[in-house]
Amino acid sequence: MAMFFGMNIKTREEREKEYKEYTLKIFPYGEQQRDRVRLLLSTMLPKEDPVSLLMYYIQLKEKLIDHPELTVFDAEDSLQSMRFLLRSLEMRAVVYAILEADQSIGESLSYPSSQQLRSAADIYMKQLRPLR
């Protein structure tokens, strides 16, 4: 890392290393896991922007990884900057259901079916409260 006009400038190798570490933190099973999550999100919420969905999912998952004492509801409450992405209770419930499934999968990446995830999302829908 070099200093340039008072700013830390990272080398390409440093940036790539940080990106790999961060990616493995969020998706420990690699790109296949990320792609599978992206597919589930876009399949279950086809009217939503897939990039925004994945960004929201990643931010929420990172908060839960960094603060395991938080519930998914508390983690979401702390993501003030992501509020613009939250269009509906359904969106929040589906993301919660996929997050829950993602935390218990293994290398096989055997996610529940869309129907099973929808059932889990329905349970979350009953627990959701409007954002503050």
PDB file of C-alpha atoms in Angstrom:
ATOM      1  CA  MET A   1       0.000   0.000   0.000  1.00  0.00           C
ATOM      2  CA  ALA A   2       1.362   3.382  -0.960  1.00  0.00           C
ATOM      3  CA  MET A   3       0.503   6.883   0.182  1.00  0.00           C
ATOM      4  CA  PHE A   4      -0.454   9.321  -2.557  1.00  0.00           C
ATOM      5  CA  PHE A   5      -1.619  12.824  -1.639  1.00  0.00           C
ATOM      6  CA  GLY A   6      -2.497  11.559   1.837  1.00  0.00           C
ATOM      7  CA  MET A   7      -4.571   8.636   0.530  1.00  0.00           C
ATOM      8  CA  ASN A   8      -3.751   4.974   0.861  1.00  0.00           C
ATOM      9  CA  ILE A   9      -3.553   3.417  -2.584  1.00  0.00           C
ATOM     10  CA  LYS A  10      -3.761  -0.374  -2.677  1.00  0.00           C
ATOM     11  CA  THR A  11      -2.003  -2.462  -5.247  1.00  0.00           C
ATOM     12  CA  ARG A  12      -3.984  -4.627  -7.595  1.00  0.00           C
ATOM     13  CA  GLU A  13      -2.839  -7.695  -5.683  1.00  0.00           C
ATOM     14  CA  GLU A  14      -4.008  -6.204  -2.372  1.00  0.00           C
ATOM     15  CA  ARG A  15      -7.419  -5.347  -3.834  1.00  0.00           C
ATOM     16  CA  GLU A  16      -7.784  -8.832  -5.334  1.00  0.00           C
ATOM     17  CA  LYS A  17      -6.776 -10.454  -2.035  1.00  0.00           C
ATOM     18  CA  GLU A  18      -9.338  -8.370  -0.101  1.00  0.00           C
ATOM     19  CA  TYR A  19     -12.040  -9.185  -2.653  1.00  0.00           C
ATOM     20  CA  LYS A  20     -11.340 -12.929  -2.390  1.00  0.00           C
ATOM     21  CA  GLU A  21     -11.364 -12.803   1.409  1.00  0.00           C
ATOM     22  CA  TYR A  22     -14.631 -10.877   1.458  1.00  0.00           C
ATOM     23  CA  THR A  23     -16.256 -13.148  -1.117  1.00  0.00           C
ATOM     24  CA  LEU A  24     -15.279 -16.245   0.877  1.00  0.00           C
ATOM     25  CA  LYS A  25     -16.638 -14.636   4.028  1.00  0.00           C
ATOM     26  CA  ILE A  26     -20.071 -14.171   2.435  1.00  0.00           C
ATOM     27  CA  PHE A  27     -20.041 -17.222   0.150  1.00  0.00           C
ATOM     28  CA  PRO A  28     -17.702 -19.823   1.681  1.00  0.00           C
ATOM     29  CA  TYR A  29     -18.533 -22.290  -1.106  1.00  0.00           C
ATOM     30  CA  GLY A  30     -17.483 -19.848  -3.796  1.00  0.00           C
ATOM     31  CA  GLU A  31     -19.058 -18.502  -6.937  1.00  0.00           C
ATOM     32  CA  GLN A  32     -21.400 -21.470  -7.269  1.00  0.00           C
ATOM     33  CA  GLN A  33     -23.009 -20.551  -3.965  1.00  0.00           C
ATOM     34  CA  ARG A  34     -23.301 -16.885  -4.969  1.00  0.00           C
ATOM     35  CA  ASP A  35     -24.847 -17.861  -8.307  1.00  0.00           C
ATOM     36  CA  ARG A  36     -27.287 -20.231  -6.618  1.00  0.00           C
ATOM     37  CA  VAL A  37     -28.403 -17.521  -4.170  1.00  0.00           C
ATOM     38  CA  ARG A  38     -28.757 -15.045  -7.031  1.00  0.00           C
ATOM     39  CA  LEU A  39     -30.907 -17.549  -8.950  1.00  0.00           C
ATOM     40  CA  LEU A  40     -33.139 -18.228  -5.943  1.00  0.00           C
ATOM     41  CA  LEU A  41     -33.624 -14.514  -5.312  1.00  0.00           C
ATOM     42  CA  SER A  42     -34.484 -13.738  -8.919  1.00  0.00           C
ATOM     43  CA  THR A  43     -36.763 -16.789  -9.247  1.00  0.00           C
ATOM     44  CA  MET A  44     -38.721 -16.021  -6.113  1.00  0.00           C
ATOM     45  CA  LEU A  45     -38.845 -12.247  -6.653  1.00  0.00           C
ATOM     46  CA  PRO A  46     -38.921 -11.869 -10.441  1.00  0.00           C
ATOM     47  CA  LYS A  47     -40.246  -8.283 -10.398  1.00  0.00           C
ATOM     48  CA  GLU A  48     -37.358  -7.008  -8.270  1.00  0.00           C
ATOM     49  CA  ASP A  49     -33.983  -5.843  -9.559  1.00  0.00           C
ATOM     50  CA  PRO A  50     -31.602  -8.831  -9.179  1.00  0.00           C
ATOM     51  CA  VAL A  51     -28.564  -6.638  -8.467  1.00  0.00           C
ATOM     52  CA  SER A  52     -30.379  -4.771  -5.692  1.00  0.00           C
ATOM     53  CA  LEU A  53     -31.648  -8.033  -4.221  1.00  0.00           C
ATOM     54  CA  LEU A  54     -28.180  -9.545  -4.094  1.00  0.00           C
ATOM     55  CA  MET A  55     -26.711  -6.346  -2.652  1.00  0.00           C
ATOM     56  CA  TYR A  56     -29.327  -6.316   0.098  1.00  0.00           C
ATOM     57  CA  TYR A  57     -28.797 -10.024   0.767  1.00  0.00           C
ATOM     58  CA  ILE A  58     -25.009  -9.587   1.026  1.00  0.00           C
ATOM     59  CA  GLN A  59     -25.275  -6.587   3.363  1.00  0.00           C
ATOM     60  CA  LEU A  60     -27.673  -8.424   5.642  1.00  0.00           C
ATOM     61  CA  LYS A  61     -25.603 -11.607   5.649  1.00  0.00           C
ATOM     62  CA  GLU A  62     -22.415  -9.672   6.410  1.00  0.00           C
ATOM     63  CA  LYS A  63     -24.096  -7.975   9.374  1.00  0.00           C
ATOM     64  CA  LEU A  64     -25.219 -11.368  10.722  1.00  0.00           C
ATOM     65  CA  ILE A  65     -21.740 -12.861  10.262  1.00  0.00           C
ATOM     66  CA  ASP A  66     -20.033  -9.922  11.980  1.00  0.00           C
ATOM     67  CA  HIS A  67     -22.606  -9.785  14.793  1.00  0.00           C
ATOM     68  CA  PRO A  68     -23.881 -13.314  15.492  1.00  0.00           C
ATOM     69  CA  GLU A  69     -25.785 -12.084  18.539  1.00  0.00           C
ATOM     70  CA  LEU A  70     -28.201 -10.149  16.300  1.00  0.00           C
ATOM     71  CA  THR A  71     -31.456 -11.543  15.022  1.00  0.00           C
ATOM     72  CA  VAL A  72     -32.199 -11.039  11.345  1.00  0.00           C
ATOM     73  CA  PHE A  73     -34.695  -8.356  12.370  1.00  0.00           C
ATOM     74  CA  ASP A  74     -32.116  -6.454  14.423  1.00  0.00           C
ATOM     75  CA  ALA A  75     -29.538  -6.783  11.656  1.00  0.00           C
ATOM     76  CA  GLU A  76     -31.965  -5.339   9.154  1.00  0.00           C
ATOM     77  CA  ASP A  77     -32.867  -2.451  11.469  1.00  0.00           C
ATOM     78  CA  SER A  78     -29.189  -1.497  11.599  1.00  0.00           C
ATOM     79  CA  LEU A  79     -28.858  -1.297   7.802  1.00  0.00           C
ATOM     80  CA  GLN A  80     -30.167   2.237   7.463  1.00  0.00           C
ATOM     81  CA  SER A  81     -28.426   2.834   4.128  1.00  0.00           C
ATOM     82  CA  MET A  82     -30.207  -0.120   2.534  1.00  0.00           C
ATOM     83  CA  ARG A  83     -33.760   1.031   3.276  1.00  0.00           C
ATOM     84  CA  PHE A  84     -34.278   2.229  -0.293  1.00  0.00           C
ATOM     85  CA  LEU A  85     -34.088  -1.399  -1.470  1.00  0.00           C
ATOM     86  CA  LEU A  86     -36.888  -2.638   0.773  1.00  0.00           C
ATOM     87  CA  ARG A  87     -39.996  -2.405  -1.349  1.00  0.00           C
ATOM     88  CA  SER A  88     -42.240  -4.963   0.314  1.00  0.00           C
ATOM     89  CA  LEU A  89     -42.724  -7.287   3.232  1.00  0.00           C
ATOM     90  CA  GLU A  90     -42.646 -10.166   0.756  1.00  0.00           C
ATOM     91  CA  MET A  91     -39.166  -9.189  -0.399  1.00  0.00           C
ATOM     92  CA  ARG A  92     -37.883  -9.057   3.151  1.00  0.00           C
ATOM     93  CA  ALA A  93     -39.492 -12.409   4.022  1.00  0.00           C
ATOM     94  CA  VAL A  94     -38.060 -14.176   0.960  1.00  0.00           C
ATOM     95  CA  VAL A  95     -34.573 -12.818   1.646  1.00  0.00           C
ATOM     96  CA  TYR A  96     -34.850 -13.997   5.258  1.00  0.00           C
ATOM     97  CA  ALA A  97     -35.913 -17.471   4.147  1.00  0.00           C
ATOM     98  CA  ILE A  98     -33.013 -17.777   1.702  1.00  0.00           C
ATOM     99  CA  LEU A  99     -30.583 -16.461   4.334  1.00  0.00           C
ATOM    100  CA  GLU A 100     -31.821 -19.050   6.794  1.00  0.00           C
ATOM    101  CA  ALA A 101     -31.413 -21.839   4.230  1.00  0.00           C
ATOM    102  CA  ASP A 102     -27.989 -20.541   3.213  1.00  0.00           C
ATOM    103  CA  GLN A 103     -26.696 -20.796   6.771  1.00  0.00           C
ATOM    104  CA  SER A 104     -27.367 -24.519   6.957  1.00  0.00           C
ATOM    105  CA  ILE A 105     -26.283 -25.757   3.538  1.00  0.00           C
ATOM    106  CA  GLY A 106     -23.075 -27.623   2.882  1.00  0.00           C
ATOM    107  CA  GLU A 107     -20.761 -27.987  -0.077  1.00  0.00           C
ATOM    108  CA  SER A 108     -23.505 -29.767  -1.981  1.00  0.00           C
ATOM    109  CA  LEU A 109     -25.418 -26.465  -2.108  1.00  0.00           C
ATOM    110  CA  SER A 110     -28.667 -28.369  -1.644  1.00  0.00           C
ATOM    111  CA  TYR A 111     -31.066 -25.509  -1.061  1.00  0.00           C
ATOM    112  CA  PRO A 112     -34.714 -26.157  -0.292  1.00  0.00           C
ATOM    113  CA  SER A 113     -37.140 -25.991  -3.195  1.00  0.00           C
ATOM    114  CA  SER A 114     -38.823 -22.707  -4.088  1.00  0.00           C
ATOM    115  CA  GLN A 115     -42.018 -24.061  -2.551  1.00  0.00           C
ATOM    116  CA  GLN A 116     -40.264 -24.840   0.741  1.00  0.00           C
ATOM    117  CA  LEU A 117     -38.619 -21.415   0.742  1.00  0.00           C
ATOM    118  CA  ARG A 118     -41.992 -19.798   0.050  1.00  0.00           C
ATOM    119  CA  SER A 119     -43.449 -21.624   3.077  1.00  0.00           C
ATOM    120  CA  ALA A 120     -40.598 -20.349   5.245  1.00  0.00           C
ATOM    121  CA  ALA A 121     -41.123 -16.840   3.846  1.00  0.00           C
ATOM    122  CA  ASP A 122     -44.818 -17.053   4.763  1.00  0.00           C
ATOM    123  CA  ILE A 123     -43.832 -17.745   8.368  1.00  0.00           C
ATOM    124  CA  TYR A 124     -41.525 -14.721   8.341  1.00  0.00           C
ATOM    125  CA  MET A 125     -44.309 -12.598   6.865  1.00  0.00           C
ATOM    126  CA  LYS A 126     -46.326 -13.196  10.034  1.00  0.00           C
ATOM    127  CA  GLN A 127     -43.416 -11.966  12.172  1.00  0.00           C
ATOM    128  CA  LEU A 128     -42.420  -8.906  10.178  1.00  0.00           C
ATOM    129  CA  ARG A 129     -43.035  -5.419  11.409  1.00  0.00           C
ATOM    130  CA  PRO A 130     -42.834  -2.232   9.386  1.00  0.00           C
ATOM    131  CA  LEU A 131     -39.398  -0.663   9.282  1.00  0.00           C
ATOM    132  CA  ARG A 132     -38.762   2.260  11.574  1.00  0.00           C
TER     133      ARG A 132
END
